[in-house]
JSON list of C-alpha atoms in Angstrom, two decimals:
[
{"chain": "A", "resi": 125, "resn": "UNK", "atom": "CA", "xyz": [-13.76, 13.95, -0.91]},
{"chain": "A", "resi": 126, "resn": "UNK", "atom": "CA", "xyz": [-10.18, 14.67, 0.02]},
{"chain": "A", "resi": 127, "resn": "UNK", "atom": "CA", "xyz": [-9.40, 11.36, 1.68]},
{"chain": "A", "resi": 128, "resn": "UNK", "atom": "CA", "xyz": [-8.98, 7.74, 0.60]},
{"chain": "A", "resi": 129, "resn": "UNK", "atom": "CA", "xyz": [-12.37, 6.26, -0.21]},
{"chain": "A", "resi": 130, "resn": "UNK", "atom": "CA", "xyz": [-13.17, 2.55, -0.01]},
{"chain": "A", "resi": 131, "resn": "UNK", "atom": "CA", "xyz": [-16.30, 0.74, -1.11]},
{"chain": "A", "resi": 132, "resn": "UNK", "atom": "CA", "xyz": [-18.28, -1.08, -0.07]},
{"chain": "A", "resi": 133, "resn": "UNK", "atom": "CA", "xyz": [-17.90, -0.39, 3.64]},
{"chain": "A", "resi": 134, "resn": "UNK", "atom": "CA", "xyz": [-19.36, -3.78, 4.46]},
{"chain": "A", "resi": 135, "resn": "UNK", "atom": "CA", "xyz": [-19.54, -6.92, 2.37]},
{"chain": "A", "resi": 136, "resn": "UNK", "atom": "CA", "xyz": [-21.09, -10.24, 3.27]},
{"chain": "A", "resi": 137, "resn": "UNK", "atom": "CA", "xyz": [-20.49, -13.17, 0.95]},
{"chain": "A", "resi": 138, "resn": "UNK", "atom": "CA", "xyz": [-21.02, -16.89, 1.03]},
{"chain": "A", "resi": 139, "resn": "UNK", "atom": "CA", "xyz": [-18.01, -19.16, 1.05]},
{"chain": "A", "resi": 140, "resn": "UNK", "atom": "CA", "xyz": [-16.91, -19.83, -2.50]},
{"chain": "A", "resi": 141, "resn": "UNK", "atom": "CA", "xyz": [-18.15, -16.55, -3.95]},
{"chain": "A", "resi": 142, "resn": "UNK", "atom": "CA", "xyz": [-15.87, -13.98, -5.58]},
{"chain": "A", "resi": 143, "resn": "UNK", "atom": "CA", "xyz": [-15.67, -10.44, -4.16]},
{"chain": "A", "resi": 144, "resn": "UNK", "atom": "CA", "xyz": [-14.22, -7.17, -5.41]},
{"chain": "A", "resi": 145, "resn": "UNK", "atom": "CA", "xyz": [-13.18, -4.33, -3.14]},
{"chain": "A", "resi": 146, "resn": "UNK", "atom": "CA", "xyz": [-12.58, -0.83, -4.48]},
{"chain": "A", "resi": 147, "resn": "UNK", "atom": "CA", "xyz": [-10.15, 1.88, -3.41]},
{"chain": "A", "resi": 148, "resn": "UNK", "atom": "CA", "xyz": [-10.14, 5.50, -4.58]},
{"chain": "A", "resi": 149, "resn": "UNK", "atom": "CA", "xyz": [-6.84, 7.02, -3.44]},
{"chain": "A", "resi": 150, "resn": "UNK", "atom": "CA", "xyz": [-6.13, 10.67, -2.79]},
{"chain": "A", "resi": 151, "resn": "UNK", "atom": "CA", "xyz": [-5.74, 12.47, -6.11]},
{"chain": "A", "resi": 152, "resn": "UNK", "atom": "CA", "xyz": [-2.13, 12.63, -7.20]},
{"chain": "A", "resi": 153, "resn": "UNK", "atom": "CA", "xyz": [-0.89, 9.96, -4.83]},
{"chain": "A", "resi": 154, "resn": "UNK", "atom": "CA", "xyz": [1.52, 7.70, -6.65]},
{"chain": "A", "resi": 155, "resn": "UNK", "atom": "CA", "xyz": [1.74, 4.93, -4.07]},
{"chain": "A", "resi": 156, "resn": "UNK", "atom": "CA", "xyz": [-1.15, 2.66, -3.13]},
{"chain": "A", "resi": 157, "resn": "UNK", "atom": "CA", "xyz": [-1.11, -0.11, -0.55]},
{"chain": "A", "resi": 158, "resn": "UNK", "atom": "CA", "xyz": [-3.56, -2.82, 0.46]},
{"chain": "A", "resi": 159, "resn": "UNK", "atom": "CA", "xyz": [-3.53, -4.23, 4.00]},
{"chain": "A", "resi": 160, "resn": "UNK", "atom": "CA", "xyz": [-5.55, -6.97, 5.68]},
{"chain": "A", "resi": 161, "resn": "UNK", "atom": "CA", "xyz": [-6.51, -6.49, 9.32]},
{"chain": "A", "resi": 162, "resn": "UNK", "atom": "CA", "xyz": [-7.80, -9.46, 11.26]},
{"chain": "A", "resi": 163, "resn": "UNK", "atom": "CA", "xyz": [-9.79, -8.91, 14.44]},
{"chain": "A", "resi": 164, "resn": "UNK", "atom": "CA", "xyz": [-7.55, -7.81, 17.31]},
{"chain": "A", "resi": 165, "resn": "UNK", "atom": "CA", "xyz": [-4.46, -7.52, 15.14]},
{"chain": "A", "resi": 166, "resn": "UNK", "atom": "CA", "xyz": [-2.62, -4.82, 13.30]},
{"chain": "A", "resi": 167, "resn": "UNK", "atom": "CA", "xyz": [-2.83, -4.29, 9.55]},
{"chain": "A", "resi": 168, "resn": "UNK", "atom": "CA", "xyz": [-0.77, -6.74, 7.50]},
{"chain": "A", "resi": 169, "resn": "UNK", "atom": "CA", "xyz": [0.72, -5.72, 4.16]},
{"chain": "A", "resi": 170, "resn": "UNK", "atom": "CA", "xyz": [-0.76, -7.36, 1.09]},
{"chain": "A", "resi": 171, "resn": "UNK", "atom": "CA", "xyz": [0.47, -5.50, -1.97]},
{"chain": "A", "resi": 172, "resn": "UNK", "atom": "CA", "xyz": [1.89, -2.20, -3.23]},
{"chain": "A", "resi": 173, "resn": "UNK", "atom": "CA", "xyz": [1.47, -0.19, -6.43]},
{"chain": "A", "resi": 174, "resn": "UNK", "atom": "CA", "xyz": [3.47, 2.69, -7.76]},
{"chain": "A", "resi": 175, "resn": "UNK", "atom": "CA", "xyz": [1.19, 4.26, -10.35]},
{"chain": "A", "resi": 176, "resn": "UNK", "atom": "CA", "xyz": [-0.12, 1.30, -12.35]},
{"chain": "A", "resi": 177, "resn": "UNK", "atom": "CA", "xyz": [2.83, -0.97, -11.62]},
{"chain": "A", "resi": 178, "resn": "UNK", "atom": "CA", "xyz": [2.42, -3.60, -8.93]},
{"chain": "A", "resi": 179, "resn": "UNK", "atom": "CA", "xyz": [5.89, -3.53, -7.40]},
{"chain": "A", "resi": 180, "resn": "UNK", "atom": "CA", "xyz": [5.35, -5.81, -4.45]},
{"chain": "A", "resi": 181, "resn": "UNK", "atom": "CA", "xyz": [2.73, -8.52, -3.95]},
{"chain": "A", "resi": 182, "resn": "UNK", "atom": "CA", "xyz": [4.63, -10.53, -1.40]},
{"chain": "A", "resi": 183, "resn": "UNK", "atom": "CA", "xyz": [1.89, -10.23, 1.20]},
{"chain": "A", "resi": 184, "resn": "UNK", "atom": "CA", "xyz": [-0.93, -11.73, -0.85]},
{"chain": "A", "resi": 185, "resn": "UNK", "atom": "CA", "xyz": [-1.82, -14.91, 1.07]},
{"chain": "A", "resi": 186, "resn": "UNK", "atom": "CA", "xyz": [-2.72, -17.07, -1.91]},
{"chain": "A", "resi": 187, "resn": "UNK", "atom": "CA", "xyz": [-3.32, -17.00, -5.65]},
{"chain": "A", "resi": 188, "resn": "UNK", "atom": "CA", "xyz": [-7.00, -16.41, -4.89]},
{"chain": "A", "resi": 189, "resn": "UNK", "atom": "CA", "xyz": [-6.07, -12.79, -4.14]},
{"chain": "A", "resi": 190, "resn": "UNK", "atom": "CA", "xyz": [-5.52, -10.45, -7.06]},
{"chain": "A", "resi": 191, "resn": "UNK", "atom": "CA", "xyz": [-5.09, -6.67, -7.16]},
{"chain": "A", "resi": 192, "resn": "UNK", "atom": "CA", "xyz": [-4.98, -4.23, -10.03]},
{"chain": "A", "resi": 193, "resn": "UNK", "atom": "CA", "xyz": [-4.63, -0.51, -10.64]},
{"chain": "A", "resi": 194, "resn": "UNK", "atom": "CA", "xyz": [-4.88, -0.27, -14.44]},
{"chain": "A", "resi": 195, "resn": "UNK", "atom": "CA", "xyz": [-4.82, 3.51, -14.83]},
{"chain": "A", "resi": 196, "resn": "UNK", "atom": "CA", "xyz": [-2.72, 4.37, -11.83]},
{"chain": "A", "resi": 197, "resn": "UNK", "atom": "CA", "xyz": [-5.56, 5.73, -9.74]},
{"chain": "A", "resi": 198, "resn": "UNK", "atom": "CA", "xyz": [-8.47, 3.51, -8.62]},
{"chain": "A", "resi": 199, "resn": "UNK", "atom": "CA", "xyz": [-7.48, 0.04, -7.40]},
{"chain": "A", "resi": 200, "resn": "UNK", "atom": "CA", "xyz": [-9.48, -3.15, -7.00]},
{"chain": "A", "resi": 201, "resn": "UNK", "atom": "CA", "xyz": [-8.67, -6.05, -4.73]},
{"chain": "A", "resi": 202, "resn": "UNK", "atom": "CA", "xyz": [-10.35, -9.24, -5.88]},
{"chain": "A", "resi": 203, "resn": "UNK", "atom": "CA", "xyz": [-10.69, -12.40, -3.85]},
{"chain": "A", "resi": 204, "resn": "UNK", "atom": "CA", "xyz": [-11.80, -15.52, -5.67]},
{"chain": "A", "resi": 205, "resn": "UNK", "atom": "CA", "xyz": [-13.49, -18.54, -4.11]},
{"chain": "A", "resi": 206, "resn": "UNK", "atom": "CA", "xyz": [-13.65, -16.85, -0.73]},
{"chain": "A", "resi": 207, "resn": "UNK", "atom": "CA", "xyz": [-13.03, -18.83, 2.45]},
{"chain": "A", "resi": 208, "resn": "UNK", "atom": "CA", "xyz": [-13.95, -18.10, 6.04]},
{"chain": "A", "resi": 209, "resn": "UNK", "atom": "CA", "xyz": [-10.38, -17.13, 6.93]},
{"chain": "A", "resi": 210, "resn": "UNK", "atom": "CA", "xyz": [-10.65, -14.28, 4.42]},
{"chain": "A", "resi": 211, "resn": "UNK", "atom": "CA", "xyz": [-12.99, -12.50, 6.85]},
{"chain": "A", "resi": 212, "resn": "UNK", "atom": "CA", "xyz": [-11.20, -9.31, 7.89]},
{"chain": "A", "resi": 213, "resn": "UNK", "atom": "CA", "xyz": [-11.09, -5.57, 7.36]},
{"chain": "A", "resi": 214, "resn": "UNK", "atom": "CA", "xyz": [-9.30, -4.68, 4.14]},
{"chain": "A", "resi": 215, "resn": "UNK", "atom": "CA", "xyz": [-7.56, -1.32, 4.32]},
{"chain": "A", "resi": 216, "resn": "UNK", "atom": "CA", "xyz": [-6.30, 0.74, 1.44]},
{"chain": "A", "resi": 217, "resn": "UNK", "atom": "CA", "xyz": [-3.70, 3.47, 1.88]},
{"chain": "A", "resi": 218, "resn": "UNK", "atom": "CA", "xyz": [-2.19, 5.96, -0.52]},
{"chain": "A", "resi": 219, "resn": "UNK", "atom": "CA", "xyz": [0.86, 8.15, -0.28]},
{"chain": "A", "resi": 220, "resn": "UNK", "atom": "CA", "xyz": [3.52, 10.16, -2.04]},
{"chain": "A", "resi": 221, "resn": "UNK", "atom": "CA", "xyz": [7.31, 10.00, -1.88]},
{"chain": "A", "resi": 222, "resn": "UNK", "atom": "CA", "xyz": [8.25, 8.62, 1.53]},
{"chain": "A", "resi": 223, "resn": "UNK", "atom": "CA", "xyz": [5.55, 10.42, 3.46]},
{"chain": "A", "resi": 224, "resn": "UNK", "atom": "CA", "xyz": [3.28, 8.54, 5.87]},
{"chain": "A", "resi": 225, "resn": "UNK", "atom": "CA", "xyz": [0.39, 6.78, 4.21]},
{"chain": "A", "resi": 226, "resn": "UNK", "atom": "CA", "xyz": [-3.20, 7.99, 4.38]},
{"chain": "A", "resi": 227, "resn": "UNK", "atom": "CA", "xyz": [-5.63, 5.19, 5.11]},
{"chain": "A", "resi": 228, "resn": "UNK", "atom": "CA", "xyz": [-9.22, 4.71, 4.06]},
{"chain": "A", "resi": 229, "resn": "UNK", "atom": "CA", "xyz": [-11.85, 3.51, 6.52]},
{"chain": "A", "resi": 230, "resn": "UNK", "atom": "CA", "xyz": [-11.67, -0.03, 5.18]},
{"chain": "A", "resi": 231, "resn": "UNK", "atom": "CA", "xyz": [-14.05, -2.66, 3.89]},
{"chain": "A", "resi": 232, "resn": "UNK", "atom": "CA", "xyz": [-15.25, -5.16, 6.48]},
{"chain": "A", "resi": 233, "resn": "UNK", "atom": "CA", "xyz": [-15.58, -8.51, 4.71]},
{"chain": "A", "resi": 234, "resn": "UNK", "atom": "CA", "xyz": [-17.54, -11.33, 6.32]},
{"chain": "A", "resi": 235, "resn": "UNK", "atom": "CA", "xyz": [-17.57, -14.77, 4.74]},
{"chain": "A", "resi": 236, "resn": "UNK", "atom": "CA", "xyz": [-20.41, -17.03, 5.86]},
{"chain": "B", "resi": 59, "resn": "UNK", "atom": "CA", "xyz": [7.59, -14.31, 13.91]},
{"chain": "B", "resi": 60, "resn": "UNK", "atom": "CA", "xyz": [6.13, -10.93, 14.78]},
{"chain": "B", "resi": 61, "resn": "UNK", "atom": "CA", "xyz": [8.67, -8.23, 14.02]},
{"chain": "B", "resi": 62, "resn": "UNK", "atom": "CA", "xyz": [6.82, -5.40, 15.77]},
{"chain": "B", "resi": 63, "resn": "UNK", "atom": "CA", "xyz": [5.32, -6.07, 19.16]},
{"chain": "B", "resi": 64, "resn": "UNK", "atom": "CA", "xyz": [3.08, -4.05, 21.41]},
{"chain": "B", "resi": 65, "resn": "UNK", "atom": "CA", "xyz": [2.97, -6.13, 24.56]},
{"chain": "B", "resi": 66, "resn": "UNK", "atom": "CA", "xyz": [0.26, -4.18, 26.36]},
{"chain": "B", "resi": 67, "resn": "UNK", "atom": "CA", "xyz": [-3.14, -4.74, 24.75]},
{"chain": "B", "resi": 68, "resn": "UNK", "atom": "CA", "xyz": [-4.70, -1.98, 26.84]},
{"chain": "B", "resi": 69, "resn": "UNK", "atom": "CA", "xyz": [-3.86, 1.03, 29.00]},
{"chain": "B", "resi": 70, "resn": "UNK", "atom": "CA", "xyz": [-6.08, 3.15, 31.20]},
{"chain": "B", "resi": 71, "resn": "UNK", "atom": "CA", "xyz": [-5.04, 6.64, 32.32]},
{"chain": "B", "resi": 72, "resn": "UNK", "atom": "CA", "xyz": [-6.65, 9.51, 34.16]},
{"chain": "B", "resi": 73, "resn": "UNK", "atom": "CA", "xyz": [-7.27, 12.71, 32.24]},
{"chain": "B", "resi": 74, "resn": "UNK", "atom": "CA", "xyz": [-4.37, 15.13, 32.61]},
{"chain": "B", "resi": 75, "resn": "UNK", "atom": "CA", "xyz": [-1.81, 12.44, 33.40]},
{"chain": "B", "resi": 76, "resn": "UNK", "atom": "CA", "xyz": [0.86, 10.99, 31.10]},
{"chain": "B", "resi": 77, "resn": "UNK", "atom": "CA", "xyz": [0.12, 8.06, 28.81]},
{"chain": "B", "resi": 78, "resn": "UNK", "atom": "CA", "xyz": [3.09, 5.90, 27.80]},
{"chain": "B", "resi": 79, "resn": "UNK", "atom": "CA", "xyz": [2.65, 3.36, 25.03]},
{"chain": "B", "resi": 80, "resn": "UNK", "atom": "CA", "xyz": [5.46, 0.95, 24.29]},
{"chain": "B", "resi": 81, "resn": "UNK", "atom": "CA", "xyz": [6.63, -0.90, 21.21]},
{"chain": "B", "resi": 82, "resn": "UNK", "atom": "CA", "xyz": [9.46, -3.37, 20.60]},
{"chain": "B", "resi": 83, "resn": "UNK", "atom": "CA", "xyz": [10.88, -4.53, 17.29]},
{"chain": "B", "resi": 84, "resn": "UNK", "atom": "CA", "xyz": [13.19, -7.35, 16.32]},
{"chain": "B", "resi": 85, "resn": "UNK", "atom": "CA", "xyz": [14.39, -6.38, 12.84]},
{"chain": "B", "resi": 86, "resn": "UNK", "atom": "CA", "xyz": [17.45, -4.15, 13.15]},
{"chain": "B", "resi": 87, "resn": "UNK", "atom": "CA", "xyz": [17.07, -3.12, 9.51]},
{"chain": "B", "resi": 88, "resn": "UNK", "atom": "CA", "xyz": [14.00, -1.03, 10.29]},
{"chain": "B", "resi": 89, "resn": "UNK", "atom": "CA", "xyz": [15.01, 2.62, 10.16]},
{"chain": "B", "resi": 90, "resn": "UNK", "atom": "CA", "xyz": [11.76, 4.55, 10.25]},
{"chain": "B", "resi": 91, "resn": "UNK", "atom": "CA", "xyz": [9.03, 4.24, 12.84]},
{"chain": "B", "resi": 92, "resn": "UNK", "atom": "CA", "xyz": [5.49, 5.57, 12.96]},
{"chain": "B", "resi": 93, "resn": "UNK", "atom": "CA", "xyz": [2.59, 5.77, 15.36]},
{"chain": "B", "resi": 94, "resn": "UNK", "atom": "CA", "xyz": [-0.98, 5.65, 14.10]},
{"chain": "B", "resi": 95, "resn": "UNK", "atom": "CA", "xyz": [-4.19, 6.31, 15.99]},
{"chain": "B", "resi": 96, "resn": "UNK", "atom": "CA", "xyz": [-7.39, 4.48, 15.13]},
{"chain": "B", "resi": 97, "resn": "UNK", "atom": "CA", "xyz": [-10.96, 5.16, 16.16]},
{"chain": "B", "resi": 98, "resn": "UNK", "atom": "CA", "xyz": [-13.62, 2.43, 15.77]},
{"chain": "B", "resi": 99, "resn": "UNK", "atom": "CA", "xyz": [-14.88, 1.94, 12.20]},
{"chain": "B", "resi": 100, "resn": "UNK", "atom": "CA", "xyz": [-12.24, 4.30, 10.83]},
{"chain": "B", "resi": 101, "resn": "UNK", "atom": "CA", "xyz": [-8.87, 3.74, 9.23]},
{"chain": "B", "resi": 102, "resn": "UNK", "atom": "CA", "xyz": [-5.62, 4.47, 11.08]},
{"chain": "B", "resi": 103, "resn": "UNK", "atom": "CA", "xyz": [-4.48, 8.09, 10.98]},
{"chain": "B", "resi": 104, "resn": "UNK", "atom": "CA", "xyz": [-0.85, 9.08, 11.15]},
{"chain": "B", "resi": 105, "resn": "UNK", "atom": "CA", "xyz": [0.22, 10.63, 14.45]},
{"chain": "B", "resi": 106, "resn": "UNK", "atom": "CA", "xyz": [3.99, 11.02, 14.66]},
{"chain": "B", "resi": 107, "resn": "UNK", "atom": "CA", "xyz": [7.13, 9.42, 13.29]},
{"chain": "B", "resi": 108, "resn": "UNK", "atom": "CA", "xyz": [10.84, 9.13, 13.98]},
{"chain": "B", "resi": 109, "resn": "UNK", "atom": "CA", "xyz": [13.79, 8.10, 11.89]},
{"chain": "B", "resi": 110, "resn": "UNK", "atom": "CA", "xyz": [16.62, 6.00, 13.25]},
{"chain": "B", "resi": 111, "resn": "UNK", "atom": "CA", "xyz": [19.04, 8.92, 13.18]},
{"chain": "B", "resi": 112, "resn": "UNK", "atom": "CA", "xyz": [17.10, 10.55, 16.00]},
{"chain": "B", "resi": 113, "resn": "UNK", "atom": "CA", "xyz": [16.22, 9.46, 19.51]},
{"chain": "B", "resi": 114, "resn": "UNK", "atom": "CA", "xyz": [13.34, 11.85, 20.11]},
{"chain": "B", "resi": 115, "resn": "UNK", "atom": "CA", "xyz": [10.68, 13.63, 18.12]},
{"chain": "B", "resi": 116, "resn": "UNK", "atom": "CA", "xyz": [8.08, 15.94, 19.58]},
{"chain": "B", "resi": 117, "resn": "UNK", "atom": "CA", "xyz": [4.82, 17.30, 18.20]},
{"chain": "B", "resi": 118, "resn": "UNK", "atom": "CA", "xyz": [2.64, 19.16, 20.65]},
{"chain": "B", "resi": 119, "resn": "UNK", "atom": "CA", "xyz": [1.42, 16.79, 23.34]},
{"chain": "B", "resi": 120, "resn": "UNK", "atom": "CA", "xyz": [2.98, 13.79, 21.58]},
{"chain": "B", "resi": 121, "resn": "UNK", "atom": "CA", "xyz": [6.61, 12.69, 21.91]},
{"chain": "B", "resi": 122, "resn": "UNK", "atom": "CA", "xyz": [8.17, 9.56, 20.50]},
{"chain": "B", "resi": 123, "resn": "UNK", "atom": "CA", "xyz": [11.39, 8.16, 21.94]},
{"chain": "B", "resi": 124, "resn": "UNK", "atom": "CA", "xyz": [13.60, 5.66, 20.15]},
{"chain": "B", "resi": 125, "resn": "UNK", "atom": "CA", "xyz": [16.19, 3.42, 21.83]},
{"chain": "B", "resi": 126, "resn": "UNK", "atom": "CA", "xyz": [17.93, 1.64, 18.96]},
{"chain": "B", "resi": 127, "resn": "UNK", "atom": "CA", "xyz": [20.20, -0.49, 21.12]},
{"chain": "B", "resi": 128, "resn": "UNK", "atom": "CA", "xyz": [17.17, -1.88, 22.92]},
{"chain": "B", "resi": 129, "resn": "UNK", "atom": "CA", "xyz": [15.04, -1.94, 19.75]},
{"chain": "B", "resi": 130, "resn": "UNK", "atom": "CA", "xyz": [12.37, -0.12, 21.69]},
{"chain": "B", "resi": 131, "resn": "UNK", "atom": "CA", "xyz": [10.23, 2.92, 21.11]},
{"chain": "B", "resi": 132, "resn": "UNK", "atom": "CA", "xyz": [7.61, 4.64, 23.16]},
{"chain": "B", "resi": 133, "resn": "UNK", "atom": "CA", "xyz": [4.91, 7.23, 22.64]},
{"chain": "B", "resi": 134, "resn": "UNK", "atom": "CA", "xyz": [4.26, 9.74, 25.41]},
{"chain": "B", "resi": 135, "resn": "UNK", "atom": "CA", "xyz": [1.06, 11.76, 25.52]},
{"chain": "B", "resi": 136, "resn": "UNK", "atom": "CA", "xyz": [1.07, 14.66, 27.97]},
{"chain": "B", "resi": 137, "resn": "UNK", "atom": "CA", "xyz": [-1.42, 15.69, 29.16]},
{"chain": "B", "resi": 138, "resn": "UNK", "atom": "CA", "xyz": [-3.81, 12.91, 28.21]},
{"chain": "B", "resi": 139, "resn": "UNK", "atom": "CA", "xyz": [-7.32, 13.92, 27.12]},
{"chain": "B", "resi": 140, "resn": "UNK", "atom": "CA", "xyz": [-10.51, 11.83, 26.80]},
{"chain": "B", "resi": 141, "resn": "UNK", "atom": "CA", "xyz": [-10.40, 12.39, 23.02]},
{"chain": "B", "resi": 142, "resn": "UNK", "atom": "CA", "xyz": [-7.11, 10.48, 22.96]},
{"chain": "B", "resi": 143, "resn": "UNK", "atom": "CA", "xyz": [-9.01, 7.28, 23.74]},
{"chain": "B", "resi": 144, "resn": "UNK", "atom": "CA", "xyz": [-8.35, 5.07, 20.71]},
{"chain": "B", "resi": 145, "resn": "UNK", "atom": "CA", "xyz": [-6.24, 2.16, 19.51]},
{"chain": "B", "resi": 146, "resn": "UNK", "atom": "CA", "xyz": [-2.61, 3.12, 18.91]},
{"chain": "B", "resi": 147, "resn": "UNK", "atom": "CA", "xyz": [-0.53, 1.18, 16.41]},
{"chain": "B", "resi": 148, "resn": "UNK", "atom": "CA", "xyz": [3.23, 1.21, 16.22]},
{"chain": "B", "resi": 149, "resn": "UNK", "atom": "CA", "xyz": [4.65, 0.59, 12.73]},
{"chain": "B", "resi": 150, "resn": "UNK", "atom": "CA", "xyz": [8.13, 0.18, 11.29]},
{"chain": "B", "resi": 151, "resn": "UNK", "atom": "CA", "xyz": [9.55, 0.20, 7.81]},
{"chain": "B", "resi": 152, "resn": "UNK", "atom": "CA", "xyz": [12.67, 0.58, 5.72]},
{"chain": "B", "resi": 153, "resn": "UNK", "atom": "CA", "xyz": [13.07, 4.19, 4.61]},
{"chain": "B", "resi": 154, "resn": "UNK", "atom": "CA", "xyz": [14.35, 3.61, 1.10]},
{"chain": "B", "resi": 155, "resn": "UNK", "atom": "CA", "xyz": [12.15, 0.84, -0.27]},
{"chain": "B", "resi": 156, "resn": "UNK", "atom": "CA", "xyz": [9.16, 1.80, -2.36]},
{"chain": "B", "resi": 157, "resn": "UNK", "atom": "CA", "xyz": [7.89, 4.45, 0.03]},
{"chain": "B", "resi": 158, "resn": "UNK", "atom": "CA", "xyz": [8.00, 1.70, 2.58]},
{"chain": "B", "resi": 159, "resn": "UNK", "atom": "CA", "xyz": [5.53, -1.01, 3.25]},
{"chain": "B", "resi": 160, "resn": "UNK", "atom": "CA", "xyz": [4.94, -0.85, 6.97]},
{"chain": "B", "resi": 161, "resn": "UNK", "atom": "CA", "xyz": [4.96, -3.65, 9.51]},
{"chain": "B", "resi": 162, "resn": "UNK", "atom": "CA", "xyz": [2.44, -3.02, 12.28]},
{"chain": "B", "resi": 163, "resn": "UNK", "atom": "CA", "xyz": [2.10, -4.13, 15.87]},
{"chain": "B", "resi": 164, "resn": "UNK", "atom": "CA", "xyz": [-1.24, -5.41, 17.12]},
{"chain": "B", "resi": 165, "resn": "UNK", "atom": "CA", "xyz": [-2.13, -2.16, 18.84]},
{"chain": "B", "resi": 166, "resn": "UNK", "atom": "CA", "xyz": [-2.73, -0.85, 22.35]},
{"chain": "B", "resi": 167, "resn": "UNK", "atom": "CA", "xyz": [-6.17, 0.39, 23.34]},
{"chain": "B", "resi": 168, "resn": "UNK", "atom": "CA", "xyz": [-5.83, 3.59, 25.35]},
{"chain": "B", "resi": 169, "resn": "UNK", "atom": "CA", "xyz": [-8.68, 4.72, 27.57]},
{"chain": "B", "resi": 170, "resn": "UNK", "atom": "CA", "xyz": [-8.43, 8.18, 29.11]},
{"chain": "B", "resi": 171, "resn": "UNK", "atom": "CA", "xyz": [-10.88, 8.59, 31.96]},
{"chain": "B", "resi": 172, "resn": "UNK", "atom": "CA", "xyz": [-12.36, 12.05, 32.67]}
]
C-alpha cells in the first residue's frame, strides 16, 4: 500500500512478556517516528530515526523500550517485561525533509 | 508540564455553521504548528499547518490563525460538515530539528450535527 503500515493492529500480552511492534514506512521516507498514545491523550514522542540512525530516543520511558531500523526502512519497537502502564496505542509516522508526518493506524497494545 | 494544551475536550456544532477549535502553547521556541484530524481506529492525518512567520493560513474550508504574543492558535472550519466529526489534535515543533518531533495536545472531539 501507499501509506504507513503497522502490525499487528491489536496485541494482547500478559504482564512480563516481551512484545515487538512493526512499522513499514512509506517507501523513500527518510524519517521515522514512534509515538505512544494513552487513552484520552495526544500522541507522545518516543523516538526518531533518520534512515538507520536513531537520532533521538529521549521519549523512551524506560530501558525496557528499544527501537531499531537496521536497514533504514522497516522499524521495530520492542518492549521487554511489559507492565500494565505500557497499555496504549503505539503510532508510527514517516516523513521526508520537514514535511508533515504521515501516520499509520497504530497498534493497540493491552497488557493483562 | 504540558506544553501544548487544548482546553476544550469536546465541541458540538450544527452543520453549516463555523467550528472553532483552540490551542495554547507555553514553549516560545516552537515555530511550526500543525493540526491533525483523527477518526476512530485510524492514525492522525495532517490537515493544515502554519509557521511562526505567518499569522494566518487558509486551505479551502480550513483556516488556522496564530497569535504568537498570546501563544494561541485556532482552527476555523467553515462551513462545518458532518464528515468533519473527528478528534482534532494541535501539534507544535521546532522547524529546524530533525524534521521535527512534534508535541501534541490531548485533542478536541468535534461533533457536527446534521
